[in-house]
Short mmCIF file of C-alpha atoms and ligand atoms in Angstrom, two decimals:
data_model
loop_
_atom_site.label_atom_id
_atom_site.label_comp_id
_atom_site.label_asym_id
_atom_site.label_seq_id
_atom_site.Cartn_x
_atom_site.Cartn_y
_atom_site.Cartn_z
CA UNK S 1 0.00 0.00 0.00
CA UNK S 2 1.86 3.04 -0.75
CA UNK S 3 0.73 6.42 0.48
CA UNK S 4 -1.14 8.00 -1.62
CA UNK S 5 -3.93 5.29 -1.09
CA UNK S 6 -3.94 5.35 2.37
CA UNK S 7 -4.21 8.77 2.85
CA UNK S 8 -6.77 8.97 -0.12
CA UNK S 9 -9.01 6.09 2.07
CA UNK S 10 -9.37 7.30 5.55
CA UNK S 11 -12.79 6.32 5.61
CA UNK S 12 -13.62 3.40 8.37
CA UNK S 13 -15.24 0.92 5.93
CA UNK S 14 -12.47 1.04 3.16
CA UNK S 15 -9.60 0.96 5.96
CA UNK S 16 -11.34 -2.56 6.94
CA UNK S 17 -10.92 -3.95 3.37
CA UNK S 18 -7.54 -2.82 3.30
CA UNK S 19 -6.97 -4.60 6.49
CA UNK S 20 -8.80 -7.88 4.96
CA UNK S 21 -6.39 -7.68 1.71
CA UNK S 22 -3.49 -7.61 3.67
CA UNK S 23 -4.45 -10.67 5.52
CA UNK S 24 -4.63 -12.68 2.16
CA UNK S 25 -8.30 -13.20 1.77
CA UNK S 26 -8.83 -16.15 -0.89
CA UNK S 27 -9.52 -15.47 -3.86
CA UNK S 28 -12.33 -18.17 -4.92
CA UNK S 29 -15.19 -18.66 -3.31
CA UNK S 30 -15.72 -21.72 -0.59
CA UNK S 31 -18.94 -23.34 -1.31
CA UNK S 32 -20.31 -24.60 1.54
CA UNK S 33 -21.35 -28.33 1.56
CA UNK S 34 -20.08 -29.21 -1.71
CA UNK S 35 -20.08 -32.71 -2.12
CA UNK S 36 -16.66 -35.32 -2.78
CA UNK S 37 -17.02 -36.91 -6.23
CA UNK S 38 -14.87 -39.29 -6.96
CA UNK S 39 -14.12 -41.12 -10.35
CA UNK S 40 -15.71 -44.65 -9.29
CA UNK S 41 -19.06 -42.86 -9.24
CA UNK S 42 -18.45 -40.70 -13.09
CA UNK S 43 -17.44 -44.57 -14.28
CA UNK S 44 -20.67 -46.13 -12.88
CA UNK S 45 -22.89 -43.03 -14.13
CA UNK S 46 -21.72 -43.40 -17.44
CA UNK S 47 -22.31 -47.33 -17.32
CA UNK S 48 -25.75 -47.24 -15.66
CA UNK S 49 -26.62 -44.66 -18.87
CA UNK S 50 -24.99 -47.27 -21.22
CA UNK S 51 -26.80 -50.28 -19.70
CA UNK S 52 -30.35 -48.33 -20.71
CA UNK S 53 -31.49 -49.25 -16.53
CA UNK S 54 -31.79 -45.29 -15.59
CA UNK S 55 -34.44 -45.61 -13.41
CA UNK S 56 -35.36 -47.93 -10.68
CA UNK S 57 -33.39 -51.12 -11.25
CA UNK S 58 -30.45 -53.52 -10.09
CA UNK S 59 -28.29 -50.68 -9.11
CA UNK S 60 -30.83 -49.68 -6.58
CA UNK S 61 -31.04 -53.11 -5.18
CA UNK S 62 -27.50 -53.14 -4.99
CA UNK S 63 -27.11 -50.09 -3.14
CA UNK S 64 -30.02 -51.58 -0.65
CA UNK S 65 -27.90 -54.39 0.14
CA UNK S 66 -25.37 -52.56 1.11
CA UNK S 67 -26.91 -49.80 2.97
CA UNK S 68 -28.23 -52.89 4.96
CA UNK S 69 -25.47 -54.26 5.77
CA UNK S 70 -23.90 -51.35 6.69
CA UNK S 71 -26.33 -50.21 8.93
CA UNK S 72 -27.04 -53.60 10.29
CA UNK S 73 -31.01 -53.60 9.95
CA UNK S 74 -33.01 -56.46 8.37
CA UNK S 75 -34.47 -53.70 5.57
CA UNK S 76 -33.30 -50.55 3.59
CA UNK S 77 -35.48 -49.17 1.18
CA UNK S 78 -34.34 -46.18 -1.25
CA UNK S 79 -36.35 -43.49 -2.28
CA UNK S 80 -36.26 -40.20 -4.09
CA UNK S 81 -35.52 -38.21 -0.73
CA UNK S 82 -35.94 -38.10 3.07
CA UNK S 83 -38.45 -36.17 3.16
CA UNK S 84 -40.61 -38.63 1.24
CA UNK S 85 -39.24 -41.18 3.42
CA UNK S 86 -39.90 -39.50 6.55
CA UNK S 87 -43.81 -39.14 5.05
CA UNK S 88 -44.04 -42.89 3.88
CA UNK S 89 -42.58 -43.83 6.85
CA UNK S 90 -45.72 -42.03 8.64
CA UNK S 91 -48.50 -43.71 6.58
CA UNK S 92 -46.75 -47.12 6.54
CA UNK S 93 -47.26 -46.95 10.59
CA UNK S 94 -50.73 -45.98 9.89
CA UNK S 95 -51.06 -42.85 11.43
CA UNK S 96 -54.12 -40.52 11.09
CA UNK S 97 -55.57 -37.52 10.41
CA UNK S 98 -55.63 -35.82 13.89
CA UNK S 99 -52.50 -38.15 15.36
CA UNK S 100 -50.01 -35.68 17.29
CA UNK S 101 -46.61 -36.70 16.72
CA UNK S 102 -43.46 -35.12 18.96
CA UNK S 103 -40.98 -33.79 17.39
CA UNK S 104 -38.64 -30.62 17.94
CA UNK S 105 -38.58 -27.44 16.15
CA UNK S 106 -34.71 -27.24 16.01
CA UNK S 107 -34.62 -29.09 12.89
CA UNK S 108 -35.00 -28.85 8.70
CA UNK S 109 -38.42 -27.67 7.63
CA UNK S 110 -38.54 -31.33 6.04
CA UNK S 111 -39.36 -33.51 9.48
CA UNK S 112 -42.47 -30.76 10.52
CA UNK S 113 -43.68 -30.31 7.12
CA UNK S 114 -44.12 -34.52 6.83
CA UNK S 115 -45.86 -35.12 9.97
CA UNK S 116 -48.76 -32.56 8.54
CA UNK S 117 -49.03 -33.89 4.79
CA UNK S 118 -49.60 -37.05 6.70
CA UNK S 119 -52.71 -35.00 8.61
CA UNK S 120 -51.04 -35.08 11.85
CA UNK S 121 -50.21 -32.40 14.51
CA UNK S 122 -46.50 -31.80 14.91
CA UNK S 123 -46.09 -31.29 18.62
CA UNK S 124 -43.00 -29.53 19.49
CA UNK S 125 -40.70 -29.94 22.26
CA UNK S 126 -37.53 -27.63 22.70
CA UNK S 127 -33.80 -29.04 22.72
CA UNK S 128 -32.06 -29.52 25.86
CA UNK S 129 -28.35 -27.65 25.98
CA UNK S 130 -25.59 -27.83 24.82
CA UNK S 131 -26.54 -31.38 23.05
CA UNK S 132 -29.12 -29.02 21.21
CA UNK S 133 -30.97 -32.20 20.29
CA UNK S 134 -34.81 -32.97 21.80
CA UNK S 135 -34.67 -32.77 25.73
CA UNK S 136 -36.41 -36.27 27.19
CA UNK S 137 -37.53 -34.22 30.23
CA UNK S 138 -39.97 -32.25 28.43
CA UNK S 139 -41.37 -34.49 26.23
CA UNK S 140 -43.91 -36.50 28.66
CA UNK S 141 -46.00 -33.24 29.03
CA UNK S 142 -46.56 -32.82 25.40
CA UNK S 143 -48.21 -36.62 25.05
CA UNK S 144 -52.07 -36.61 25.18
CA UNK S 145 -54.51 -39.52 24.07
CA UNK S 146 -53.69 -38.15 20.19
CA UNK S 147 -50.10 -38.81 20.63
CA UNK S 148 -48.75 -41.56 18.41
CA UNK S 149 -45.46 -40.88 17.74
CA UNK S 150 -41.90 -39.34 18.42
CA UNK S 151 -39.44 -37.95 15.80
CA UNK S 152 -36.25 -37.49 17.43
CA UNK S 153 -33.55 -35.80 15.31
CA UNK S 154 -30.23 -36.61 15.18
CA UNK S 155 -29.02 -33.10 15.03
CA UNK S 156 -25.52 -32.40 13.42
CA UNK S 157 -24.93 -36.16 13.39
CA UNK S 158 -25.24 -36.09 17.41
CA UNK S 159 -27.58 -39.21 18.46
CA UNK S 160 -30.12 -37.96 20.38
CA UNK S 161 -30.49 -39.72 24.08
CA UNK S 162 -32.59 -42.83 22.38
CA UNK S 163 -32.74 -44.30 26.22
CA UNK S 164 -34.79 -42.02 27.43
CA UNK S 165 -36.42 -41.54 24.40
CA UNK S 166 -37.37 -45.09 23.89
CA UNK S 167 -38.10 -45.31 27.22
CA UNK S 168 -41.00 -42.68 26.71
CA UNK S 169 -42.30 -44.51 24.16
CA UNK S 170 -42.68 -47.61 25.46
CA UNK S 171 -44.22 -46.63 28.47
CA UNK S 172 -46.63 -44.89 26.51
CA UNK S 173 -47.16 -47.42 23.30
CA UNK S 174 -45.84 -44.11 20.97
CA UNK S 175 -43.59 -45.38 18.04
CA UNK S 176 -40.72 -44.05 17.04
CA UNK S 177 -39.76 -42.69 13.80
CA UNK S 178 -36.11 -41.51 13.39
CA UNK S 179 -34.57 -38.08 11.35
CA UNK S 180 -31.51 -39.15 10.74
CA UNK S 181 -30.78 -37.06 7.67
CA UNK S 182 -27.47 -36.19 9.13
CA UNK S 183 -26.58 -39.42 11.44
CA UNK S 184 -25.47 -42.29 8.77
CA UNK S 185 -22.42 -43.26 10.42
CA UNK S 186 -23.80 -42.45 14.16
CA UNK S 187 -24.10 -44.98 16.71
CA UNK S 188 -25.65 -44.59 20.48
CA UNK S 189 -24.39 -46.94 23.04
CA UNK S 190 -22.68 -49.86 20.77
CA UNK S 191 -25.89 -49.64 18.32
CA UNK S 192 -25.91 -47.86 15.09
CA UNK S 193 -28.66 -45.00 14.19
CA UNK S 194 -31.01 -47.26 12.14
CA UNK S 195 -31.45 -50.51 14.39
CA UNK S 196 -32.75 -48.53 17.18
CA UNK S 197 -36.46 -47.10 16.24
CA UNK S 198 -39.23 -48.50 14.52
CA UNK S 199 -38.04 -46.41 12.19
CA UNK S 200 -35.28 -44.23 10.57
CA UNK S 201 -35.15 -42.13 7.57
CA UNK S 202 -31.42 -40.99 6.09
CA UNK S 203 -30.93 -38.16 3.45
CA UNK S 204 -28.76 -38.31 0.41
CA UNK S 205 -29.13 -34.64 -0.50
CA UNK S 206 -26.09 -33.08 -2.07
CA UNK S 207 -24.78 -31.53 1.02
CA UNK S 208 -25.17 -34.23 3.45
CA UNK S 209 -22.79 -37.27 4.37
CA UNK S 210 -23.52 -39.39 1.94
CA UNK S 211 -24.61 -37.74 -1.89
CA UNK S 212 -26.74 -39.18 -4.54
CA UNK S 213 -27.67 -35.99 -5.66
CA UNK S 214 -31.29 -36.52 -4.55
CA UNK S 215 -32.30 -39.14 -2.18
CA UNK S 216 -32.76 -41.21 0.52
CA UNK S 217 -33.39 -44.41 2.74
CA UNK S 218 -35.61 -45.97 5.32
CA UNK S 219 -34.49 -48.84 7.76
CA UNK S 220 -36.37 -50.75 9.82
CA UNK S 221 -36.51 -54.14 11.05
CA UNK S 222 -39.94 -54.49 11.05
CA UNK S 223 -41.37 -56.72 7.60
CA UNK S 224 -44.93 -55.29 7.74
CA UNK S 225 -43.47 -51.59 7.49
CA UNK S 226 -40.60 -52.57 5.15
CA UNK S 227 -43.31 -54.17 2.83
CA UNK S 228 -45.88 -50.99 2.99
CA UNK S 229 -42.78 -48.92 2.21
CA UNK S 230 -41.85 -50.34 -0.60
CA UNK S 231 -45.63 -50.62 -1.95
CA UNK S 232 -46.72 -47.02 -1.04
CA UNK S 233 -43.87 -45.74 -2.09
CA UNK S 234 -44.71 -46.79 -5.75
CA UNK S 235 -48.21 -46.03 -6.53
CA UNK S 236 -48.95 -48.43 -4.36
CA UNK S 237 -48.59 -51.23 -6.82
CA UNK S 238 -47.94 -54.54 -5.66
CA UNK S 239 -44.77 -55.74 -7.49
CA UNK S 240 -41.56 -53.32 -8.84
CA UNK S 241 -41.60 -51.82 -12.26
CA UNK S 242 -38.03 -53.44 -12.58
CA UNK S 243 -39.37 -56.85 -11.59
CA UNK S 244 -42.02 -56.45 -14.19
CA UNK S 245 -40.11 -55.97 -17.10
CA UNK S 246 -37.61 -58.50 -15.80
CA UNK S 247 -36.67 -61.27 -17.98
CA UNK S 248 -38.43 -63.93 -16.33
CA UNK S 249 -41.37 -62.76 -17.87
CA UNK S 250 -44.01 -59.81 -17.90
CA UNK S 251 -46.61 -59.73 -14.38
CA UNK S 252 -49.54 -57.76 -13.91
CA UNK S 253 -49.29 -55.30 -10.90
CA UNK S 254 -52.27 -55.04 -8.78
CA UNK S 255 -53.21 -51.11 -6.88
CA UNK S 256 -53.61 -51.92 -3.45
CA UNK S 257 -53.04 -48.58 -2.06
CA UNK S 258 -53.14 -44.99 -3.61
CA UNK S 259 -49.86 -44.89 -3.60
CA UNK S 260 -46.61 -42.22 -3.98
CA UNK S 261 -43.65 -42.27 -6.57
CA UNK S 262 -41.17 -42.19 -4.56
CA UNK S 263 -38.64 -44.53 -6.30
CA UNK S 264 -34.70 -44.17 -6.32
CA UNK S 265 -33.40 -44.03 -9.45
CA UNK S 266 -30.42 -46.10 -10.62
CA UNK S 267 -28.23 -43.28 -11.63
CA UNK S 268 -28.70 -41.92 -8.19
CA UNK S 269 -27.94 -45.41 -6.37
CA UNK S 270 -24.73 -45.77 -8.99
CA UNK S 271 -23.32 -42.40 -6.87
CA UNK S 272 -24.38 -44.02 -3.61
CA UNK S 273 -23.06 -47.58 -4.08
CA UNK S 274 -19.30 -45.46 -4.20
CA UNK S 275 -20.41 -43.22 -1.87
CA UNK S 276 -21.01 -45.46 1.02
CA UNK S 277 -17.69 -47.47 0.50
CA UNK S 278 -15.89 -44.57 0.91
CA UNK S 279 -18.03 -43.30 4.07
CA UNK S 280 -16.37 -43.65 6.53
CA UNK S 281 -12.61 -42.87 5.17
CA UNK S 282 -14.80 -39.21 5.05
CA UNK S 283 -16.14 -39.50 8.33
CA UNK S 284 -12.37 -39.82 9.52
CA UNK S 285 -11.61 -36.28 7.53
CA UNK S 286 -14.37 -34.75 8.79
CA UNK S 287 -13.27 -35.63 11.87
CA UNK S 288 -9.28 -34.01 11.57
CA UNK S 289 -11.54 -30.72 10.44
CA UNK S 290 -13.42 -30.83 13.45
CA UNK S 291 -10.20 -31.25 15.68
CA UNK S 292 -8.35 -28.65 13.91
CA UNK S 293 -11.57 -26.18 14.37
CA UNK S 294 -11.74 -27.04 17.70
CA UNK S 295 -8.04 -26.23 18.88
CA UNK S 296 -8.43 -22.51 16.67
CA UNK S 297 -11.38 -21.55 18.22
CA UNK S 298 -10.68 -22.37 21.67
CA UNK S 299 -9.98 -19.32 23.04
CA UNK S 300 -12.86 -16.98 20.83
CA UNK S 301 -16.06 -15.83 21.75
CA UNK S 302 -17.72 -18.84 20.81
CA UNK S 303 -19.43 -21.86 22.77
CA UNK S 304 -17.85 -24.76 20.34
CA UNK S 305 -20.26 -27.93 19.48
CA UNK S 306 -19.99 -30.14 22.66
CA UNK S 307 -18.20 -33.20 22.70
CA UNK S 308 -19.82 -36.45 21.68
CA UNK S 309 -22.05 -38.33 24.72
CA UNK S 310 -19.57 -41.21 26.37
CA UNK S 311 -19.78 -44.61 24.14
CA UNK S 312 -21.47 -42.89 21.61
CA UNK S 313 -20.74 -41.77 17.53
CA UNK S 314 -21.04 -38.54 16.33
CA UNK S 315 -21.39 -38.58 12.55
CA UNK S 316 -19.92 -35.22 12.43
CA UNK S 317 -22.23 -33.71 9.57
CA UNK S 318 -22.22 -30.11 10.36
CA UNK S 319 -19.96 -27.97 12.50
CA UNK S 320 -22.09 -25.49 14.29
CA UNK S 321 -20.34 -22.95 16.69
CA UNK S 322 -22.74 -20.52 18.70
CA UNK S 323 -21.16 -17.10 18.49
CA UNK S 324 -21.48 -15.25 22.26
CA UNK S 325 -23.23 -12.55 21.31
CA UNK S 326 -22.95 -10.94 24.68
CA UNK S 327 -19.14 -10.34 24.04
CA UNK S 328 -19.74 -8.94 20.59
CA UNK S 329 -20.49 -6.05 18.55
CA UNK S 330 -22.30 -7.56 15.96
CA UNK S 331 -25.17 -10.28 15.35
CA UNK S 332 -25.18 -13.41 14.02
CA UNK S 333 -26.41 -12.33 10.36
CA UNK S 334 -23.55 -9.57 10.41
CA UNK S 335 -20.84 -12.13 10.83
CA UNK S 336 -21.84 -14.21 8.56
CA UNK S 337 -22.46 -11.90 6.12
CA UNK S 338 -18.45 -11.00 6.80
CA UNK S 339 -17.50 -13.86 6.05
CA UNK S 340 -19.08 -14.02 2.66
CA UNK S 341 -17.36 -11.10 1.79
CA UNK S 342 -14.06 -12.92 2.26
CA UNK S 343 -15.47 -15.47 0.34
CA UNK S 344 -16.10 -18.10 3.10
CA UNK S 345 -19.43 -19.58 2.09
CA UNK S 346 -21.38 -20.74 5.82
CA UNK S 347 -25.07 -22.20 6.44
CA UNK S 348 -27.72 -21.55 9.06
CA UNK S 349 -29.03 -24.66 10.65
CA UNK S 350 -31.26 -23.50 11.84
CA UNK S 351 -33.45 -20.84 12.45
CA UNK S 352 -36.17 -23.06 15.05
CA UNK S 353 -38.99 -23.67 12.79
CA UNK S 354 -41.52 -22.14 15.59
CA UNK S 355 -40.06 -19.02 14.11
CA UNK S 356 -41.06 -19.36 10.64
CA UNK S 357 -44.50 -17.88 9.63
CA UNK S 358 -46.49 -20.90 8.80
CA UNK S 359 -45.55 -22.62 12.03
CA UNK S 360 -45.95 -19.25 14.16
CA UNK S 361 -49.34 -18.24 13.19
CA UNK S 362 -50.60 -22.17 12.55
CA UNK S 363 -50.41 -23.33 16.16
CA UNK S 364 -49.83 -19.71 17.89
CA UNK S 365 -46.10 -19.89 18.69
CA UNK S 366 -43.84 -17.35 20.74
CA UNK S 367 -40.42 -16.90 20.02
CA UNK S 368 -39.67 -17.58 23.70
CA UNK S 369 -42.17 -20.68 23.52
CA UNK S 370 -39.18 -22.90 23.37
CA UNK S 371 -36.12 -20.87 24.75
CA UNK S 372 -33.43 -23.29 23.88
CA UNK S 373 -34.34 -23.66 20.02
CA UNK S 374 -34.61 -19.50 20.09
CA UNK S 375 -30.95 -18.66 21.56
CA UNK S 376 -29.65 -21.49 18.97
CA UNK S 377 -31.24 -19.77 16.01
CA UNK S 378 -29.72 -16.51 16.79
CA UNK S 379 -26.15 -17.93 17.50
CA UNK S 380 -25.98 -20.60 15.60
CA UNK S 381 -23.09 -20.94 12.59
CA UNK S 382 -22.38 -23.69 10.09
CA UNK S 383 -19.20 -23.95 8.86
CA UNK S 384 -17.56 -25.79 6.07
CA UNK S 385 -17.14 -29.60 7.07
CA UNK S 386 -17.32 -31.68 4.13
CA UNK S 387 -14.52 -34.38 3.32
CA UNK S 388 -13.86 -32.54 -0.15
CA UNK S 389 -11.92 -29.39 1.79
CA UNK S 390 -8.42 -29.16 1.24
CA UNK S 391 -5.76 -28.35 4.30
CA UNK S 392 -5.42 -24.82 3.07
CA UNK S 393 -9.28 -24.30 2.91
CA UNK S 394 -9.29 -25.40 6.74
CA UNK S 395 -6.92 -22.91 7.37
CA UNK S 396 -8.51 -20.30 5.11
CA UNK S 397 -12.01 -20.72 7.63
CA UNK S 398 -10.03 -21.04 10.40
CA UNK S 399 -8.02 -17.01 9.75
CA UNK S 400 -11.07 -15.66 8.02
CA UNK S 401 -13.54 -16.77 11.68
CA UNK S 402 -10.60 -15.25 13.62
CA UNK S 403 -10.29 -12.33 12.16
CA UNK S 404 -13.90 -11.68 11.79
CA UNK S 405 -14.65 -12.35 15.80
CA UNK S 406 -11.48 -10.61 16.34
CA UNK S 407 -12.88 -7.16 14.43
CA UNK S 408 -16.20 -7.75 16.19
CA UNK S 409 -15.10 -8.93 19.69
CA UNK S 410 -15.01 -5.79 22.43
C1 LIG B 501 -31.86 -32.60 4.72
C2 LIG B 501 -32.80 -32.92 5.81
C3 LIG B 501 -34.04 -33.50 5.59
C4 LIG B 501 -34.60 -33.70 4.22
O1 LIG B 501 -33.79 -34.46 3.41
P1 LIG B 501 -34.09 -34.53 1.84
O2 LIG B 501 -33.35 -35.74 1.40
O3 LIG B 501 -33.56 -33.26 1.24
O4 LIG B 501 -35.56 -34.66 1.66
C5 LIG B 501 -34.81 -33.86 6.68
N1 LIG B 501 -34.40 -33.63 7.93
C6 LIG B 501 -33.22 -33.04 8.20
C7 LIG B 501 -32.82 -32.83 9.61
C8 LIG B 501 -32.39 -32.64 7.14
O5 LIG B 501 -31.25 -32.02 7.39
#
C-alpha cells in the first residue's frame, strides 16, 4: 500500500478492506457443503446410462444391500428423498388424520412439514443444551390420548439420548420414527442409528454425508413396514416396475393402495453404491476438520459444538459454533455476512422452525415458547465440514472466523 492510497481512504469501511487484503483473503469462493465426487461414481454413471437401466433397477437393489449391511437392519429401502421417506414412513405406521406426533422445532423444515401432509399435529418440544438435540424431560407433558409418535432428530450427526427416548415410548405405546438425515455413520451406546427405532429415515441430498444428488433411505426391522414402504412408495402397486419388465417374464401389478412415486433411481444409487464405501474414510476427515476447528477456536467468543455423549458416535455432519453474542459487537447475520465477503461460504441450521411464519401463526407460537431452540437460532453458525476441503481451505475458515470475531469482539 503506498501512500497515496492510504491517505486517499481514511474512511472506516475502506480501511477494513484494506486490512482484509493484507491478511490474504482467498480469492475463490468456498462453497459450503459441496459434495466429494470421486471417479468410481463418473465410471458407474456413465455405465448405468450405457446399460439403458436409468431408473429404478439392479443398481438400486445393490445399493439396498449394502446400505443394509452397513447399517445392520433387516431392511433398507431407497427413495427419491428423506423427506418422502420420513412421510411414507408415517402412513406405513398408519397414522391418522388428527394423530399428534413429537418432534422438535430445532430441525430442517422437512421432518415438521411430513408429519402434517400425513394429517397429523407436529407437537414440538424444545432441545435440551448444549446437546441441542430434543430434551427427554420435556417431552412427557406434550403426550395426550392423540399422541402416536416421536421424531427425534439426530441433530448435526449427534444421536439424540434414544434411552430415554425409547423409554417414553414404550411406556406410553408411541412409536418411534427416526430423522436421521445427518446421522449415517452415528451410533448410540454400541448400536448404530437405524437398528434402534421402529423407524429411521437418512438423506442423500447433495450436502449431506452421503450424496446421490437426490435421495434417501428408510431402515427398519420391522417386515410389515418394510413391505408398505416399498408398496406405497410406488403407486402403491404390488410388485416393482423393474421386476415387471424383468426377464423372467411380464406380471400384472395389482393397486392396493393410492400410492406415492417415490422410487430411487439407478443413476442416483450408482453415486451411492461409491459413496457409502468410501463413508467412513470421510467420516475420519471430517473428523481431523473438526479437531483442527476445535483447537483454533478455543480461546474466541464462541461456545464450540460439545463433545460427543460417552460410548457414543457422532457422525460429524455439520460444524455449528454458537457465536457469544454478549461479548460482541455484531449479530449473528452480520458475521456471517463477513465472512461471505471474504469469500467463506457458511449455512444456518437452523433458524427453530416455531419461528417461521407458517408454524408461528398455525399453532400460535412465541419466540420464547421454546427458549433453547430460540438462543440457537440466533447464535448458531455452520461452517464448512465436508470431506472434499483441502488443508489450506481449513486454514482459510479457520483465519477468516478469527479475524472476523477478532474485528467484532469488544
Ligand atoms: C436434509 C434434511 C431433511 C430432508 O432431506 P431430503 O433428502 O432433502 O428430503 C430432513 N431432515 C433433516 C434434519 C435434514 O437435514
Amino acid at each position: 500500500m503506498d501512500e497515496t492510497v492510504s491517505v486517499k481512504y481514511d474512511d472506516e469501511n475502506i480501511l477494513d478492506t484494506i486490512f482484509i487484503v493484507e491478511e490474504n483473503m482467498r480469492d475463490t469462493f468456498l462453497v459450503f457443503g459441496s459434495p466429494l465426487i470421486e471417479e468410481e461414481e463418473i465410471q458407474e454413471m456413465v455405465e448405468c446410462l450405457r446399460s439403458g437401466w436409468i431408473s429404478t433397477g439392479p443398481r438400486v437393489g445393490t445399493f439396498q444391500d449394502m446400505f443394509a449391511g452397513y447399517i445392520g437392519s433387516r431392511y433398507a429401502l431407497a427413495l427419491n428423498s428423506c423427506t418422502a421417506g420420513l412421510h411414507l414412513s408415517m402412513i406405513a405406521a398408519d397414522l391418522q388424520p388428527g394423530d399428534e406426533v413429537i418432534t422438535t422445532p430445532m430441525t430442517f423444515a422437512a421432518t415438521a412439514n411430513a408429519i402434517i401432509h400425513t394429517g397429523a399435529k407436529p407437537v414440538f418440544v424444545d432441545i435440551e443444551m448444549p446437546a441441542m438435540t430434543i430434551d427427554p424431560e420435556k417431552i412427557e407433558a406434550k403426550i395426550t390420548e392423540k399422541t402416536r409418535a416421536i421424531i427425534p432428530v439426530h441433530l448435526y450427526g449427534r444421536p439424540c439420548n434414544m434411552d430415554a427416548i425409547t423409554a417414553i415410548a414404550d411406556k406410553h405405546n408411541l412409536l418411534v420414527i427416526e430423522d436421521a438425515a445427518h446421522a449415517i455413520e452415528a451410533e448410540y451406546k454400541g448400536r448404530k442409528i437405524g437398528t434402534i427405532g421402529d423407524i429411521t429415515v437418512f438423506s442423500f441430498y447433495v450436502t449431506k454425508n452421503l450424496v446421490t444428488g437426490e435421495g434417501g433411505m428408510i431402515t427398519t426391522n420391522n417386515e410389515e413396514y418394510a413391505a408398505k414402504v416399498e408398496t406405497y412408495g410406488l403407486h402403491g402397486m404390488s410388485r416393482g416396475a423393474w421386476k415387471r419388465y424383468s426377464d423372467d417374464g411380464f406380471k400384472h401389478y395389482q393397486v392396493v393402495f393410492p400410492g406415492f412415486k417415490y422410487n430411487m433411481m439407478d443413476m442416483q444409487a450408482a453415486l451411492g453404491i461409491h459413496q457409502l464405501k468410501r463413508i467412513d474414510q470421510c467420516l475420519k476427515r471430517r473428523e481431523e476438520v473438526w479437531q483442527r476447528y476445535d483447537e483454533a477456536f478455543a480461546q474466541l467468543p464462541v461456545d464450540l459444538p460439545p463433545a460427543p455423549e460417552e460410548n457414543t458416535k457422532h457422525a460429524r455432519h455439520l460444524y455449528t459454533p454458537l457465536v457469544r453474542l454478549e461479548d460482541l459487537k455484531a449479530d449473528r447475520d452480520t458475521i456471517q455476512q463477513a465472512l461471505h465477503e471474504e469469500n467463506i461460504g457458511t449455512g444456518i441450521h437452523y433458524i427453530s422452525l416455531h419461528l417461521h411464519p407458517y408454524y408461528r401463526d398455525a399453532y400460535g407460537y412465541q419466540p420464547e415458547d421454546f427458549p433453547n431452540a430460540l438462543h440457537v437460532s440466533r447464535r448458531t453458525l455452520s461452517l464448512p465440514l465436508s470431506a472434499s476441503l483441502s488443508d489450506q481451505d481449513v486454514q482459510d475458515v479457520i483465519d477468516s472466523f478469527t479475524r472476523t470475531l477478532d474485528r467484532y469482539g469488544t
